[in-house]
Short mmCIF file of C-alpha atoms in Angstrom, two decimals:
data_model
loop_
_atom_site.label_atom_id
_atom_site.label_comp_id
_atom_site.label_asym_id
_atom_site.label_seq_id
_atom_site.Cartn_x
_atom_site.Cartn_y
_atom_site.Cartn_z
CA MET A 20 92.26 101.86 144.03
CA LYS A 21 89.44 102.99 141.56
CA GLU A 22 85.86 102.28 141.70
CA THR A 23 83.56 102.83 138.40
CA ALA A 24 80.59 105.83 138.96
CA ALA A 25 77.77 103.79 137.07
CA SER A 26 77.83 100.11 139.68
CA GLY A 27 80.44 100.65 142.18
CA ARG A 28 82.47 97.75 141.28
CA ARG A 29 86.52 97.34 141.09
CA ALA A 30 87.56 98.93 138.18
CA LEU A 31 89.44 96.79 136.01
CA GLN A 32 93.47 96.22 137.10
CA VAL A 33 95.34 96.56 134.06
CA PHE A 34 98.82 97.12 133.95
CA TYR A 35 100.57 97.89 130.54
CA ILE A 36 103.94 97.40 129.20
CA GLY A 37 104.26 99.54 125.91
CA ALA A 38 107.75 101.16 123.94
CA GLY A 39 107.82 104.26 122.68
CA ASP A 40 107.85 107.91 123.71
CA PRO A 41 103.67 108.66 124.42
CA VAL A 42 105.61 111.65 126.54
CA ASP A 43 106.74 113.46 123.36
CA PRO A 44 106.06 111.27 120.05
CA ARG A 45 108.44 111.48 117.60
CA SER A 46 107.46 108.17 115.80
CA GLY A 47 103.80 105.99 114.27
CA MET A 48 104.42 103.70 117.77
CA ASP A 49 104.53 106.42 119.68
CA VAL A 50 101.60 108.08 118.54
CA VAL A 51 99.60 104.92 118.84
CA ALA A 52 101.23 104.38 122.28
CA ARG A 53 99.90 107.64 123.26
CA ALA A 54 96.77 107.34 122.16
CA HIS A 55 95.90 104.08 123.56
CA ILE A 56 96.91 105.00 127.11
CA ALA A 57 95.39 108.40 127.13
CA GLU A 58 92.00 106.21 126.18
CA LEU A 59 92.94 103.67 129.10
CA ALA A 60 93.63 106.33 131.65
CA ALA A 61 90.38 108.72 130.90
CA SER A 62 88.00 105.41 131.45
CA PRO A 63 86.52 105.67 135.04
CA ALA A 64 86.58 101.10 134.46
CA ILE A 65 90.23 100.86 134.09
CA ASP A 66 92.32 101.80 136.69
CA LEU A 67 95.80 101.85 134.95
CA THR A 68 99.53 101.23 135.64
CA GLY A 69 102.53 99.71 133.82
CA VAL A 70 105.89 100.61 132.42
CA PHE A 71 107.16 101.96 128.26
CA THR A 72 110.36 102.59 127.77
CA THR A 73 112.26 105.10 125.86
CA LEU A 74 114.95 105.50 123.67
CA PRO A 75 118.55 106.72 125.68
CA ALA A 76 118.54 110.52 127.03
CA ASP A 77 119.33 111.63 129.00
CA THR A 78 116.62 112.54 131.60
CA PRO A 79 113.72 110.47 131.99
CA PRO A 80 110.10 110.85 131.03
CA PRO A 81 107.54 111.40 133.38
CA ALA A 82 104.81 109.42 133.62
CA PHE A 83 101.48 109.00 131.74
CA GLY A 84 98.16 108.21 132.45
CA GLY A 85 99.20 106.44 135.30
CA VAL A 86 102.04 104.25 132.89
CA THR A 87 105.94 105.12 134.23
CA GLY A 88 108.49 105.37 131.81
CA TYR A 89 112.53 104.60 131.91
CA ARG A 90 115.08 105.33 129.47
CA ALA A 91 116.60 102.61 127.61
CA ASP A 92 120.36 101.19 129.33
CA THR A 93 122.01 102.73 126.07
CA LYS A 94 121.82 103.95 122.75
CA THR A 95 124.81 101.86 121.04
CA PRO A 96 124.70 98.72 122.48
CA SER A 97 127.80 95.79 122.24
CA LYS A 98 128.30 93.02 120.14
CA ALA A 99 128.07 90.78 123.14
CA ARG A 100 125.24 92.67 124.41
CA LYS A 101 123.49 91.95 121.34
CA LEU A 102 124.35 88.03 120.96
CA ALA A 103 122.99 88.17 124.23
CA HIS A 104 119.75 89.78 123.57
CA LEU A 105 119.55 87.34 120.61
CA LEU A 106 120.40 84.12 122.30
CA SER A 107 117.82 84.92 124.40
CA GLY A 108 115.18 84.10 121.66
CA LYS A 109 114.38 88.38 121.53
CA LEU A 110 114.08 89.82 118.15
CA LEU A 111 117.70 92.12 117.92
CA MET A 112 115.76 95.15 116.44
CA SER A 113 114.12 95.37 119.83
CA ILE A 114 117.57 95.95 121.79
CA GLY A 115 116.81 99.74 121.65
CA PHE A 116 114.62 99.20 124.05
CA VAL A 117 116.19 97.65 126.72
CA SER A 118 115.93 98.86 130.27
CA THR A 119 117.40 97.47 133.22
CA PRO A 120 114.88 99.50 135.33
CA ALA A 121 112.13 98.99 133.40
CA ARG A 122 112.48 95.26 133.67
CA ARG A 123 112.60 95.60 137.22
CA ALA A 124 109.34 97.70 137.59
CA ILE A 125 108.01 95.18 134.83
CA ARG A 126 108.91 92.09 137.42
CA ALA A 127 107.03 93.93 140.22
CA GLY A 128 103.87 94.86 138.36
CA LEU A 129 103.40 91.32 137.47
CA ALA A 130 104.35 90.07 140.80
CA ALA A 131 100.56 92.56 142.20
CA LYS A 132 98.72 90.20 140.11
CA PRO A 133 97.07 92.68 138.33
CA ASP A 134 93.85 91.94 136.27
CA LEU A 135 94.69 91.88 132.77
CA ILE A 136 98.28 92.91 131.10
CA VAL A 137 98.65 94.48 127.68
CA VAL A 138 101.38 94.33 125.32
CA ASP A 139 101.31 97.24 123.03
CA HIS A 140 103.81 96.30 120.16
CA ILE A 141 106.15 93.89 119.88
CA GLN A 142 109.15 95.98 120.95
CA ALA A 143 107.67 96.10 124.70
CA LEU A 144 109.52 92.71 124.59
CA ALA A 145 112.62 93.79 124.91
CA ASN A 146 112.13 93.67 128.80
CA VAL A 147 109.45 90.79 129.70
CA SER A 148 109.49 87.60 128.81
CA LEU A 149 107.64 85.79 126.21
CA TRP A 150 107.40 82.87 128.55
CA ARG A 151 105.65 84.73 131.30
CA LEU A 152 103.10 85.82 129.10
CA VAL A 153 102.77 82.85 126.96
CA LEU A 154 102.81 80.30 129.85
CA GLY A 155 101.48 82.62 133.10
CA ARG A 156 97.88 82.71 134.61
CA THR A 157 97.16 86.66 133.92
CA PRO A 158 95.30 86.58 130.71
CA PHE A 159 97.03 89.24 127.84
CA VAL A 160 96.08 92.30 125.25
CA PHE A 161 98.75 91.94 123.17
CA ILE A 162 98.36 95.09 120.47
CA ALA A 163 99.69 94.29 116.59
CA HIS A 164 100.98 97.53 115.44
CA ASN A 165 101.62 95.71 111.94
CA VAL A 166 103.32 92.76 110.58
CA THR A 167 106.51 92.39 111.11
CA PRO A 168 107.19 89.53 109.52
CA ASP A 169 106.11 91.75 106.36
CA THR A 170 108.18 94.57 107.32
CA LEU A 171 112.00 92.73 107.78
CA VAL A 172 111.01 91.31 104.36
CA ASP A 173 110.40 94.40 102.81
CA GLY A 174 113.23 95.89 104.69
CA ALA A 175 115.30 93.17 103.26
CA ARG A 176 114.30 94.21 99.75
CA LEU A 177 115.77 97.60 100.18
CA ARG A 178 119.53 96.62 101.27
CA LYS A 179 122.01 96.99 99.45
CA SER A 180 124.38 94.59 101.74
CA ARG A 181 123.22 91.49 100.84
CA ALA A 182 124.54 90.23 104.73
CA ALA A 183 122.17 92.82 106.14
CA ALA A 184 119.92 91.79 103.93
CA ALA A 185 120.52 87.90 104.75
CA PHE A 186 119.94 88.84 108.71
CA LEU A 187 116.51 90.70 108.76
CA ARG A 188 114.92 87.70 106.67
CA VAL A 189 115.89 85.09 109.57
CA GLU A 190 114.45 88.13 111.78
CA ALA A 191 111.85 87.79 109.73
CA VAL A 192 111.31 84.01 110.91
CA GLN A 193 111.77 84.65 114.02
CA ALA A 194 109.33 87.47 114.29
CA TRP A 195 106.62 85.22 112.54
CA LEU A 196 107.62 82.46 114.99
CA ILE A 197 107.38 85.06 117.95
CA GLU A 198 104.11 86.67 116.52
CA ALA A 199 102.47 82.95 116.21
CA LEU A 200 102.86 82.41 119.59
CA LEU A 201 101.73 86.02 121.00
CA LEU A 202 98.47 85.57 119.17
CA ARG A 203 97.36 82.01 119.29
CA ARG A 204 97.84 82.91 123.25
CA ALA A 205 96.41 86.38 123.71
CA THR A 206 92.87 86.23 125.47
CA ARG A 207 92.86 89.40 123.00
CA THR A 208 95.11 90.75 120.00
CA VAL A 209 94.01 94.41 118.83
CA PHE A 210 95.15 95.06 115.62
CA ILE A 211 95.20 98.60 114.29
CA SER A 212 94.15 97.73 110.56
CA ASP A 213 91.27 95.85 109.06
CA SER A 214 94.15 94.76 106.70
CA ASP A 215 96.53 92.95 109.73
CA ALA A 216 92.90 91.70 110.55
CA ARG A 217 92.86 89.56 108.14
CA HIS A 218 96.17 88.50 107.16
CA TYR A 219 95.74 86.86 111.23
CA ARG A 220 92.87 86.30 110.76
CA GLY A 221 93.54 82.25 111.19
CA LEU A 222 95.87 82.67 113.96
CA THR A 223 93.41 84.79 116.02
CA GLY A 224 89.84 83.30 114.62
CA ALA A 225 87.27 84.88 116.79
CA LYS A 226 89.80 86.59 119.69
CA GLY A 227 91.24 89.17 116.96
CA VAL A 228 89.70 92.41 116.82
CA ALA A 229 90.83 95.60 114.41
CA LEU A 230 90.69 99.27 116.01
CA CYS A 231 91.81 101.82 114.50
CA PRO A 232 93.64 104.83 116.86
CA VAL A 233 91.58 107.67 117.28
CA ILE A 234 93.78 111.24 117.63
CA GLU A 235 92.80 114.11 118.45
CA ARG A 236 93.78 117.33 116.72
CA ALA A 237 90.75 118.77 118.56
CA PRO A 238 87.58 117.93 119.98
CA VAL A 239 85.48 115.94 117.97
CA SER A 240 82.10 118.37 118.95
CA ALA A 241 84.36 121.74 117.31
CA VAL A 242 85.80 118.73 114.20
CA LYS A 243 85.12 122.06 112.13
CA ALA A 244 87.82 124.24 113.49
CA ILE A 245 90.65 121.41 112.42
CA ALA A 246 91.31 123.15 108.94
CA PRO A 247 91.19 126.74 108.74
CA ALA A 248 88.79 128.12 105.83
CA SER A 249 90.00 127.27 102.54
CA ASN A 250 91.34 130.92 101.24
CA ASP A 251 94.13 129.82 103.80
CA ILE A 252 94.71 127.25 102.33
CA ASP A 253 98.43 127.89 100.35
CA HIS A 254 97.78 126.10 97.23
CA ARG A 255 101.42 125.61 95.91
CA ARG A 256 102.62 123.17 99.01
CA VAL A 257 102.04 119.29 98.36
CA LEU A 258 104.45 118.18 101.94
CA PHE A 259 105.45 114.73 102.20
CA ILE A 260 106.50 113.31 106.11
CA GLY A 261 108.58 111.14 106.90
CA SER A 262 111.80 110.22 107.83
CA PRO A 263 114.72 108.78 105.05
CA GLY A 264 116.18 106.46 107.76
CA PHE A 265 113.30 103.90 107.89
CA PRO A 266 113.52 102.91 103.75
CA PRO A 267 110.13 102.54 103.00
CA ASN A 268 110.39 106.13 103.83
CA ARG A 269 113.63 106.72 101.60
CA ALA A 270 112.05 105.09 98.77
CA ALA A 271 108.96 107.42 98.91
CA ILE A 272 111.00 110.37 98.37
CA ASP A 273 113.94 109.31 95.86
CA TRP A 274 110.60 108.58 93.73
CA ILE A 275 109.04 112.51 94.89
CA THR A 276 112.80 113.93 93.94
CA ARG A 277 113.57 112.18 90.33
CA SER A 278 110.07 111.46 89.44
CA LEU A 279 107.08 113.63 90.37
CA ALA A 280 109.16 116.99 91.18
CA PRO A 281 110.66 117.04 87.78
CA ALA A 282 107.17 116.34 86.17
CA LEU A 283 105.48 119.05 88.11
CA LEU A 284 108.11 120.95 86.43
CA ALA A 285 107.55 120.32 83.09
CA LEU A 286 103.56 121.63 83.48
CA ASP A 287 104.84 124.80 85.15
CA ALA A 288 102.98 123.55 88.07
CA PRO A 289 102.83 126.22 91.10
CA ALA A 290 103.66 124.11 93.77
CA ILE A 291 106.13 123.18 95.65
CA VAL A 292 107.12 119.90 97.36
CA THR A 293 107.91 120.46 101.31
CA PHE A 294 109.75 117.10 103.09
CA ILE A 295 109.63 116.71 106.65
CA GLY A 296 111.53 114.45 108.38
CA LYS A 297 114.62 114.55 110.29
CA GLY A 298 117.40 113.69 107.96
CA THR A 299 115.88 114.76 104.56
CA ARG A 300 118.02 117.65 104.00
CA GLU A 301 120.73 115.65 104.27
CA HIS A 302 119.17 113.24 102.21
CA ILE A 303 117.89 115.03 99.24
CA GLY A 304 120.98 117.57 99.18
CA THR A 305 120.66 121.08 96.98
CA PRO A 306 116.95 120.75 95.77
CA ALA A 307 115.33 121.40 93.09
CA ALA A 308 113.43 124.95 92.68
CA ASN A 309 109.51 122.97 93.29
CA VAL A 310 111.81 120.99 96.43
CA GLU A 311 112.23 122.34 100.03
CA THR A 312 113.47 120.22 103.27
CA LEU A 313 112.58 121.35 106.44
CA GLY A 314 114.14 118.87 108.57
CA PHE A 315 111.84 117.78 111.92
CA VAL A 316 109.14 120.87 112.82
CA ALA A 317 107.72 120.10 116.43
CA ASP A 318 104.11 119.31 116.33
CA ASP A 319 102.23 122.21 116.43
CA GLU A 320 104.00 123.30 113.30
CA MET A 321 103.39 120.19 111.63
CA GLU A 322 99.67 120.57 112.18
CA ARG A 323 99.82 123.70 111.32
CA LEU A 324 101.31 122.97 108.61
CA LEU A 325 98.64 120.23 107.17
CA GLY A 326 95.85 122.43 108.17
CA ALA A 327 97.07 124.69 105.43
CA SER A 328 98.70 122.53 102.70
CA LEU A 329 97.24 121.65 99.93
CA CYS A 330 97.34 118.16 100.40
CA MET A 331 99.91 114.98 101.84
CA LEU A 332 101.81 112.81 99.93
CA SER A 333 102.04 108.76 100.67
CA PRO A 334 103.49 107.61 98.22
CA VAL A 335 104.75 104.21 100.04
CA VAL A 336 105.08 101.10 98.58
CA HIS A 337 107.09 98.94 100.97
CA GLY A 338 106.37 98.47 104.28
CA SER A 339 103.31 96.85 106.63
CA GLY A 340 100.83 98.01 108.91
CA LEU A 341 98.85 101.37 109.62
CA LYS A 342 100.48 104.32 108.04
CA ILE A 343 100.72 107.05 110.37
CA LYS A 344 101.47 109.87 108.73
CA MET A 345 98.04 108.63 107.08
CA LEU A 346 96.54 109.01 110.69
CA GLU A 347 98.00 112.43 111.86
CA ALA A 348 96.54 114.09 108.08
CA PHE A 349 93.39 112.68 108.31
CA ALA A 350 92.97 113.59 112.24
CA ALA A 351 94.49 117.24 111.02
CA GLY A 352 91.43 117.19 108.42
CA ALA A 353 93.57 117.20 105.51
CA PRO A 354 93.76 115.79 102.34
CA VAL A 355 95.62 112.76 100.93
CA MET A 356 97.49 112.14 97.74
CA ALA A 357 97.92 107.79 98.30
CA THR A 358 98.96 104.61 96.88
CA PRO A 359 97.12 101.39 97.44
CA LEU A 360 99.39 100.46 100.40
CA SER A 361 99.27 103.82 102.50
CA LEU A 362 95.41 103.29 102.48
CA GLN A 363 95.20 100.19 104.24
CA GLY A 364 93.23 100.38 106.78
CA PHE A 365 91.73 103.25 105.79
CA GLU A 366 88.49 101.99 104.12
CA PHE A 367 86.02 103.81 106.32
CA MET A 368 87.58 107.29 105.06
CA GLY A 369 86.18 106.72 101.01
CA VAL A 370 89.82 108.29 99.89
CA PRO A 371 90.61 106.74 96.70
CA ALA A 372 94.35 105.88 95.94
CA LEU A 373 95.33 108.58 93.58
CA LEU A 374 99.10 107.84 93.70
CA ASP A 375 101.27 104.87 90.56
CA LEU A 376 104.70 104.60 90.75
CA ASP A 377 104.68 103.65 87.19
CA ARG A 378 102.78 107.05 86.40
CA PRO A 379 103.81 110.43 87.97
CA GLU A 380 103.01 112.86 84.82
CA THR A 381 99.16 111.82 86.01
CA ALA A 382 99.75 112.67 89.82
CA ALA A 383 101.58 115.74 88.97
CA ARG A 384 98.56 116.71 86.82
CA HIS A 385 96.16 115.70 89.80
CA ILE A 386 98.25 117.80 91.95
CA LEU A 387 97.82 121.02 88.87
CA GLY A 388 94.48 120.83 88.91
CA LEU A 389 93.49 121.03 92.45
CA ALA A 390 96.01 123.81 92.94
CA GLN A 391 94.23 125.52 90.35
CA ASP A 392 90.49 125.02 92.04
CA PRO A 393 90.22 125.81 95.78
CA ALA A 394 86.73 124.18 95.55
CA ALA A 395 88.08 120.83 95.61
CA VAL A 396 90.16 120.84 97.72
CA GLU A 397 87.79 122.40 100.12
CA ALA A 398 85.11 119.38 98.93
CA ALA A 399 88.19 117.04 99.95
CA ARG A 400 88.56 118.36 103.06
CA THR A 401 85.05 118.61 103.94
CA HIS A 402 85.29 114.71 103.50
CA VAL A 403 88.02 114.20 105.51
CA ARG A 404 86.55 115.89 108.27
CA GLU A 405 83.54 113.93 107.48
CA ARG A 406 84.27 110.88 107.53
CA TRP A 407 87.03 111.32 110.22
CA ALA A 408 84.88 113.10 112.75
CA ALA A 409 82.81 109.31 111.66
CA HIS A 410 85.56 107.56 112.77
CA SER A 411 85.95 108.74 115.77
CA ARG A 412 81.92 108.64 117.43
CA GLN A 413 82.49 105.01 116.64
CA ARG A 414 85.68 103.71 118.03
CA GLU A 415 84.91 106.20 121.08
CA GLY A 416 85.76 103.61 124.25
CA ALA A 417 86.56 100.25 122.17
CA LEU A 418 89.68 99.54 123.62
CA VAL A 419 88.16 100.39 127.29
CA ASP A 420 85.56 97.25 125.56
CA THR A 421 87.91 94.84 124.43
CA LEU A 422 89.97 95.22 127.60
CA ILE A 423 86.59 94.52 130.07
CA GLY A 424 85.77 91.63 126.91
CA ALA A 425 88.97 90.10 127.50
CA ARG A 426 89.04 90.09 131.39
CA ALA A 427 85.34 88.63 131.51
CA GLY A 428 85.77 86.20 129.42
CA ARG A 429 88.87 85.16 130.39
CA ALA A 430 86.78 83.96 133.99
CA GLY A 431 84.00 83.07 132.08
#
C-alpha cells in the first residue's frame, strides 16, 4: 500500500478501466491512455490498479503502470454476439473490446472497494455495467476523448450505404444517452480538449475540466533537442499521418491526392507529400510524382520523420475531439498546416489555421514559401517547441490533482 512521502497518508486507491493498448500504441486513444496511466502511476499520491482491454492478438500485453492488460475475446464477433451486445445497452462500436477475462478482473477490482474509479474512454464500457457505475457508491471519474454522438453522425455523412448511415445515426442517439448519464453522474469529467468541455458544459457544470494530455518525446528540460537543426530538415517533405480506415482520414487523404498534390505540381514546388498509415498504399494506388506512401511505420521512425520534415498536414474537416496526430506533431516540435477543426483544443499553441479545402492553391503557395525559406521553418519550430514546453509545465500533475479533488469533494 502506497503512502505519500510528504504527509504519510495512505495514497488514493484508484481503479482504472480503459480500452486500447498503452503498451504498444496504435491509435489516438492508445496514445492518450498511455499518457494518463503514466501520469497516475508516477504519482506517490496514487495507488493505481486496473484493467485495459486491447484488440485481439496472439499474446497478451504486459501490465503497464500497475494496470493489467487483457486481450479481447474475438476479432470477428458473430451476428448473435452483436445482437446480445446491443440488447445489453452497449454501443456496437465497443464490441471489439469485449473481453471475458477483463470483465472478471474488473468485477474483482471493483469488489475490492477502491477509493475512486476512472473510466477512460466510452469504449471502456464494453466490460463494465453502466448501471454498476452510475448507481454504485464508489465515485468515478469519466475521461471523455471526444463528442461521440457528433463523431458518429459525421461518420454517417461519409458512408455510401444508406443502411450503415442510418444505423450510425441511431447509435449516435444511444451514445448521447450514455454520455449524458455518465456526465451527470460522474464526480468529475475530464475532457481532453477545451472545445469538448464547452460543448458539454450544460451537463457537467463545474464538474467538467479540460486537460489536454502531455506526451513526451523528450524530457521537457531538453526541449531544444526535440527537433534537429534546420540544416537537417528535408525542405521538400510534408507529412500526413493517418489510416484511410478512419473515414475522416480517408476524406483528408483524397483531398491531398486530388487537390493539393496537383496544385503543388502546377507550381513546380519542390515538395513531396509523404503518407504514413496502415492501408495508405492500397487506398492511394499508383501515386503522383510528388506523392509517396510509407504505410505503417514504428513510433521512432514517425518521430524522426516529424522532426526532419518541412511540416505536417492535417486537412481534417470531419469528426470531433482532439486530433491526436496533431498532439504528436506538437510534442515532436513539428510545424503544422491544419484546418480550424484540426486545431480545436490546441488554442494554447497559438498556431493559425492555414488550410482551407476550397483553396488548395493557397495551401500549395504556402508550402512553396516554406520550402524556400529555411529561416521561417526554424522560426515555426521554435514557436512550437516553446509553446509545447509551456503547456507541459502548466499541465504537470493536473490529472492527479483532479482525481484527488474528486475524492475529496465526494467525501465532503
